[in-house]
Amino acid sequence: MDKNLPGPMTPFDDLVTSPKLQIMKLLIPYAPASGRKMLAACVKIMELRETLHIFSGKKGAVRAQMLTEEENPSPIDLLNSFRPYLKPREAAALDMVINLKEMMAVMEMMQSTSSSEPGAPALDPMDLLSGMLSPEQQEMFRMYTDMFSQAESSPQKGDDIDGNRRMDEQSCNEEYRSRQTGADPDGSIENLG
């Protein structure tokens, strides 16, 4: 992303900043050094005047932006409204906070469900996570779930199956042991060289 591109204007800034003020703001860096301070102050005073005018009058523009009592946004909605005005690194941190909040909500739901209904069937984690995962992540989750469930149901390598000895144990019979281990049957080290 080009670092010189300005971020989007907030809805409130869009109300109080006219195209004339935008042009004046764009001219500040090109104004003579002695006049920049005065031009910047003039722009801010004009914005303040427009702000006071909007709130003192019966303009419907501010009311259109206000939330009604019935709308009551969630904290997640509030955080998501910040996203367009954040830098990529800040947006990633915000995403992490939102995901953490959603995971906490899922955990609370699981705890309340398991404690309130002792005979109820266990919740499927895939059902709980499906709303939070992309289709690719859902497929990967299914694949790993299947892989782990197969691993749990299949016998482990070297298990005693059908009365056969495990292959990873040492033989108890001395004649089948390797003589090249470097130790005599009495435990002394012999010279193999």
Coordinates of C-alpha atoms in Angstrom, one line a residue:
M1 CA 0.0 0.0 0.0
D2 CA 1.3 3.5 -0.9
K3 CA 2.2 5.3 2.3
N4 CA 1.3 8.7 0.8
L5 CA -2.3 7.8 0.4
P6 CA -4.5 9.4 3.0
G7 CA -6.8 7.3 5.1
P8 CA -10.6 7.5 4.7
M9 CA -12.4 10.3 6.4
T10 CA -14.7 9.5 9.3
P11 CA -18.4 10.1 8.8
F12 CA -18.2 13.0 11.2
D13 CA -15.2 14.6 9.4
D14 CA -17.1 14.2 6.1
L15 CA -20.0 16.3 7.6
V16 CA -17.8 19.1 8.9
T17 CA -15.3 19.3 6.1
S18 CA -16.5 20.9 2.9
P19 CA -14.6 20.5 -0.4
K20 CA -13.3 24.0 0.1
L21 CA -11.8 23.1 3.4
Q22 CA -10.2 20.0 1.9
I23 CA -8.6 22.1 -0.8
M24 CA -7.3 24.5 1.9
K25 CA -5.9 21.6 3.9
L26 CA -4.1 20.3 0.7
L27 CA -2.6 23.8 0.1
I28 CA -1.0 24.1 3.6
P29 CA 2.3 22.4 2.7
Y30 CA 2.6 24.6 -0.4
A31 CA 1.9 27.9 1.4
P32 CA 4.8 30.1 2.3
A33 CA 6.4 29.0 5.6
S34 CA 5.2 32.3 7.3
G35 CA 1.6 31.6 6.3
R36 CA 1.2 27.9 7.1
K37 CA 0.4 28.4 10.7
M38 CA -2.3 30.9 10.0
L39 CA -3.8 28.9 7.2
A40 CA -3.9 25.7 9.4
A41 CA -5.6 27.7 12.2
C42 CA -8.1 29.2 9.8
V43 CA -9.0 25.7 8.5
K44 CA -9.5 24.4 12.1
I45 CA -11.6 27.4 13.1
M46 CA -13.8 26.9 10.0
E47 CA -14.3 23.2 10.9
L48 CA -15.1 24.1 14.5
R49 CA -17.7 26.7 13.3
E50 CA -19.3 24.1 11.1
T51 CA -19.3 21.6 13.9
L52 CA -21.1 24.0 16.3
H53 CA -23.5 24.9 13.5
I54 CA -24.4 21.2 12.9
F55 CA -25.0 20.5 16.6
S56 CA -26.9 23.7 17.3
G57 CA -29.2 23.5 14.3
K58 CA -31.8 21.0 13.5
K59 CA -29.8 19.3 10.7
G60 CA -30.7 15.8 10.1
A61 CA -27.2 14.8 9.1
V62 CA -26.0 14.3 12.7
R63 CA -29.1 12.5 13.7
A64 CA -28.7 10.1 10.7
Q65 CA -25.3 9.1 12.0
M66 CA -26.4 8.6 15.6
L67 CA -27.5 5.2 16.8
T68 CA -31.0 4.8 18.1
E69 CA -31.7 3.3 21.5
E70 CA -32.8 0.0 19.9
E71 CA -29.6 -0.5 17.9
N72 CA -27.3 -1.0 20.9
P73 CA -24.1 -2.1 19.1
S74 CA -21.9 -4.9 20.5
P75 CA -18.3 -4.2 21.5
I76 CA -17.3 -6.3 18.4
D77 CA -19.3 -3.9 16.2
L78 CA -17.6 -1.0 17.7
L79 CA -14.1 -2.5 17.2
N80 CA -15.0 -3.4 13.6
S81 CA -16.0 0.2 12.9
F82 CA -12.4 1.3 13.6
R83 CA -10.9 -1.0 11.0
P84 CA -11.0 1.3 8.0
Y85 CA -9.0 4.0 9.9
L86 CA -6.2 1.7 11.1
K87 CA -2.8 0.9 9.6
P88 CA -2.3 -2.8 8.6
R89 CA -0.3 -3.6 11.8
E90 CA -3.0 -2.0 14.0
A91 CA -5.7 -3.8 12.0
A92 CA -4.0 -7.1 12.6
A93 CA -3.8 -6.4 16.3
L94 CA -7.5 -5.5 16.3
D95 CA -8.3 -8.8 14.5
M96 CA -6.4 -10.7 17.2
V97 CA -8.5 -9.0 19.9
I98 CA -11.7 -9.7 18.0
N99 CA -10.8 -13.4 17.5
L100 CA -9.8 -13.7 21.2
K101 CA -13.2 -12.2 22.2
E102 CA -15.0 -14.6 19.9
M103 CA -13.1 -17.6 21.3
M104 CA -13.9 -16.5 24.9
A105 CA -17.6 -16.3 23.9
V106 CA -17.4 -19.9 22.5
M107 CA -15.7 -21.1 25.7
E108 CA -18.4 -19.5 27.8
M109 CA -21.1 -21.1 25.7
M110 CA -19.5 -24.5 26.0
Q111 CA -19.1 -24.2 29.8
S112 CA -22.7 -23.1 30.2
T113 CA -24.0 -25.8 28.0
S114 CA -22.0 -28.6 29.6
S115 CA -22.9 -27.4 33.2
S116 CA -26.6 -26.9 32.5
E117 CA -27.4 -30.1 30.7
P118 CA -25.5 -33.1 32.3
G119 CA -27.0 -35.7 29.9
A120 CA -26.8 -33.6 26.8
P121 CA -24.6 -34.7 23.9
A122 CA -21.2 -33.1 23.6
L123 CA -20.9 -30.2 21.3
D124 CA -19.0 -30.7 18.0
P125 CA -16.1 -28.3 17.9
M126 CA -16.5 -28.0 14.1
D127 CA -20.0 -26.7 14.6
L128 CA -18.7 -24.1 17.1
L129 CA -15.7 -23.0 15.0
S130 CA -17.4 -23.0 11.6
G131 CA -18.5 -19.4 11.9
M132 CA -15.0 -18.2 12.7
L133 CA -13.0 -20.2 10.2
S134 CA -12.6 -19.6 6.5
P135 CA -13.6 -22.5 4.2
E136 CA -9.9 -23.5 3.7
Q137 CA -9.4 -23.5 7.5
Q138 CA -12.6 -25.5 8.0
E139 CA -11.3 -28.1 5.5
M140 CA -7.9 -28.3 7.3
F141 CA -9.6 -28.6 10.7
R142 CA -11.7 -31.6 9.3
M143 CA -8.6 -33.2 7.9
Y144 CA -6.7 -32.9 11.2
T145 CA -9.7 -34.1 13.2
D146 CA -10.0 -37.2 10.9
M147 CA -6.3 -37.8 11.1
F148 CA -6.2 -37.6 14.9
S149 CA -9.3 -39.8 15.3
Q150 CA -7.8 -42.5 13.1
A151 CA -4.5 -42.3 15.1
E152 CA -6.4 -42.8 18.3
S153 CA -8.3 -45.8 17.0
S154 CA -5.4 -47.6 15.3
P155 CA -2.9 -49.7 17.4
Q156 CA 0.4 -48.1 18.2
K157 CA 3.6 -49.3 16.5
G158 CA 5.1 -52.1 18.5
D159 CA 1.9 -52.9 20.5
D160 CA 1.4 -56.6 21.5
I161 CA -1.2 -57.7 19.0
D162 CA -2.5 -61.3 18.9
G163 CA 0.0 -62.5 21.5
N164 CA 3.0 -61.5 19.4
R165 CA 5.9 -59.8 21.1
R166 CA 6.5 -56.2 20.7
M167 CA 9.3 -55.4 18.2
D168 CA 10.8 -52.5 20.2
E169 CA 11.7 -54.6 23.3
Q170 CA 15.0 -56.3 24.0
S171 CA 15.1 -60.0 23.7
C172 CA 15.4 -61.8 27.1
N173 CA 17.3 -64.7 25.5
E174 CA 21.0 -64.1 25.5
E175 CA 21.7 -66.1 22.4
Y176 CA 19.6 -63.7 20.3
R177 CA 21.3 -60.6 21.5
S178 CA 24.0 -58.9 19.4
R179 CA 27.5 -59.7 20.4
Q180 CA 28.8 -56.5 18.9
T181 CA 27.5 -54.2 21.6
G182 CA 31.0 -53.8 23.0
A183 CA 30.3 -55.6 26.3
D184 CA 31.1 -59.2 27.3
P185 CA 28.3 -61.2 29.0
D186 CA 30.1 -60.5 32.3
G187 CA 29.7 -56.7 31.6
S188 CA 33.4 -56.0 30.9
I189 CA 34.3 -54.1 27.8
E190 CA 36.3 -56.1 25.2
N191 CA 38.6 -54.7 22.7
L192 CA 36.9 -54.9 19.3
G193 CA 39.7 -53.3 17.4

